Amino acid sequence: MPERKSKSARVTLVDVARKSGFSPSTVSIVLSEAPLSRYVAAQTKERIRKTAQSLGYRPDVFARSLRSRHSHTVGVLVFDISDPYCVLILQGIEKTLLPTPYLPILMDAHHDQKQFEGYLDLLMERRVEGLIVVANWLFDEGGLLVGLKEKKMPIVVVGRDVTEKQIGSVTVDNEAGGYEAMKHLYELGHRKIAVIRGPAKLNDSQLRWNGMQRFAAEQGLQFDPRRVRQLSDALDPVSGFEGGVQLTEELIRSRLKFTALVAFDDLTALGAVRGLARMGRTAPQDCSIIGFDDVPLAALTTPGLTTIRQPMDEMGSLATQRVLDVLQEVGEAREVTPDLQLLPPSLVLRDSTSSPS
Amino acid sequence: MPERKSKSARVTLVDVARKSGFSPSTVSIVLSEAPLSRYVAAQTKERIRKTAQSLGYRPDVFARSLRSRHSHTVGVLVFDISDPYCVLILQGIEKTLLPTPYLPILMDAHHDQKQFEGYLDLLMERRVEGLIVVANWLFDEGGLLVGLKEKKMPIVVVGRDVTEKQIGSVTVDNEAGGYEAMKHLYELGHRKIAVIRGPAKLNDSQLRWNGMQRFAAEQGLQFDPRRVRQLSDALDPVSGFEGGVQLTEELIRSRLKFTALVAFDDLTALGAVRGLARMGRTAPQDCSIIGFDDVPLAALTTPGLTTIRQPMDEMGSLATQRVLDVLQEVGEAREVTPDLQLLPPSLVLRDSTSSPS
DNA sequence: ACGAAATATTCAATCGTTTTAATACGATTG
DNA sequence: CAATCGTATTAAAACGATTGAATATTTCGT
């Protein structure tokens, strides 16, 4: 005696409707908490929910999305997931999305323009309702995104300022970070300070440099241009490290004295530590080193890396919140305000800096 | 004069059908390359494809999935995306999935059992067709997965052996890795070798230790149990580092001589480097240190970390391939063979090991 | 006690595909 | 020559939800 219709394992809305004695419409309205559910009797709601529960009903996302035109997903496009810089941002994004009905769909472009475009396409095909782009390194295709923006899709870029393309952006205050880095070294007593600037193409490089110069100017300090080097524009993810090693070796070979070094980012700083070691010196005894970012591994090296922290977690959160805000608007504005939101950096003291001996 | 029906921006199958002069059925068959497309005239195919192209038609994934019962997604559940160990595996997974029609949906459980379950649920709701679990650290819930397995969903776990729960697994050959680590130190001339074993709960710990003992036995070497320590079972992701620091300090304070140290993994090894430094010693001059995993940052520290490499990329690839193989089967077997696939580790030489002075 | 407004529920159409079974037709075969 | 077969195409029924309009029923102000 087959009590249940032994057709299929799948429990549908209709099953719930039948068993609870209400129409599919009502069941749908109750279970999806549609506006109309205001009018459904409390008792009814309860009965429906209970039978849904007892049957183990799970709505079919595809049917739901097809009809309602909502995918309840947002795309997250990251330039290189193996870059530790990205990961903390991702966690911020995920954390913020968790309590919402939106699911992140994460794609990793592997530093590859082609893949970036491909995945962008894929995300569109999957009907994501919003897009968060995590761009750490070079990437000059506001173009692609502008196209989407016109399709009324909320977009935010984190880690890079693309407001000139009218796209909402979230970054750390790089200028302030550069300022803080210099200030820290200066206060320790350093005066002869070397700098390894970031790649010229990267906007951050200039901003951080500006900050350093501002502090120097305030103190009447002069940068000897021979103590200032610059990473090449290679977009290889570890080029920061390699560059750090080489430029540091060069600096030492040049016989110019310096008691401290500001590295463009943590990877470069680690490269500098290595370069120092290759020339028989150690940080911070022979030279203090300060990085930028505070990637997780900065705490794990020896010496621990003093660095300017980007609040990556919050950057991710904030970016996500901006997208969510737009999605929650029922109106027709539906666009992220195309401005830049700057988050303050902070100094993280570890062991790679100390007073000059 | 509105030439096109200005109803909506969306181009549907019906639009293509109308414009090409064929029925929706034919169009669907052609564009989705269904089996029946064998019978469709080449000319027809071409015409349909051309008009689809010209209209910029993109099939609606939701409608498609609803009808065909295929989500074309596989779930990837990772225990902590901020663990660099996971990331390379993820890249392997992604690389393998890229040329297939399957999209990975990545969820990060943040070392949290509850979230793991929640996300598992979410993935089921999204109707993933397969599941890859990346489990680096403690996780004893074969149970959850077994439930799914019974629902005919192909599952593979990478990074942990859960074959006892009849779930296909992919790991590195930990025993061989332990053996190699010891062999390397022995060949450098070390005889007094300290060991920091992994947490007792973690199966890997025992296996690596077995490998070390096997080598020792072959050489008639004895481990002084006082030189063997063990990490606690804390499931904090950085506990490896902290543990490494502390246990190394303890080892040194115990005044037992040792010229080399085998760390459970790279994080522990970095902890050991730090512990050494705290006690005024440096690697490898005062003590050689070897790690396990070869996480990306192992190459970035100073000294560069000699380590036993897990082929994480390939592990991810292999796991993915196993799931894909099952998905491609049309038959009714549809289960990943519940066996363990071991991949060989390899020694990566860097600067943290050298002959004893 | 009448009509309007608020509450409670349902009908039926619809979202955009895939798929099964059916149709149509010329060629092959026994 | 009828029966069968292979090729080429299509009609129509799903898939499982949401939703706008419609239908009852109750409440309420006057």
mmCIF file of C-alpha atoms (C1' of nucleotides) in Angstrom, chain C residues 6-23:
data_model
loop_
_atom_site.group_PDB
_atom_site.id
_atom_site.type_symbol
_atom_site.label_atom_id
_atom_site.label_comp_id
_atom_site.label_asym_id
_atom_site.label_seq_id
_atom_site.Cartn_x
_atom_site.Cartn_y
_atom_site.Cartn_z
ATOM 1 C "C1'" DA C 6 -9.106 45.684 4.644
ATOM 2 C "C1'" DT C 7 -8.231 40.870 5.090
ATOM 3 C "C1'" DA C 8 -7.680 36.087 3.293
ATOM 4 C "C1'" DT C 9 -7.253 32.997 -0.375
ATOM 5 C "C1'" DT C 10 -7.132 31.301 -5.107
ATOM 6 C "C1'" DC C 11 -7.073 31.079 -10.475
ATOM 7 C "C1'" DA C 12 -4.537 30.938 -14.161
ATOM 8 C "C1'" DA C 13 -0.920 32.732 -16.749
ATOM 9 C "C1'" DT C 14 3.832 32.837 -17.125
ATOM 10 C "C1'" DC C 15 9.131 32.511 -16.822
ATOM 11 C "C1'" DG C 16 12.426 30.037 -21.092
ATOM 12 C "C1'" DT C 17 13.887 26.027 -21.772
ATOM 13 C "C1'" DT C 18 14.123 20.569 -22.744
ATOM 14 C "C1'" DT C 19 12.191 16.397 -24.131
ATOM 15 C "C1'" DT C 20 8.905 12.814 -25.486
ATOM 16 C "C1'" DA C 21 6.169 11.362 -28.791
ATOM 17 C "C1'" DA C 22 4.351 12.344 -33.093
ATOM 18 C "C1'" DT C 23 4.424 13.704 -37.956
#
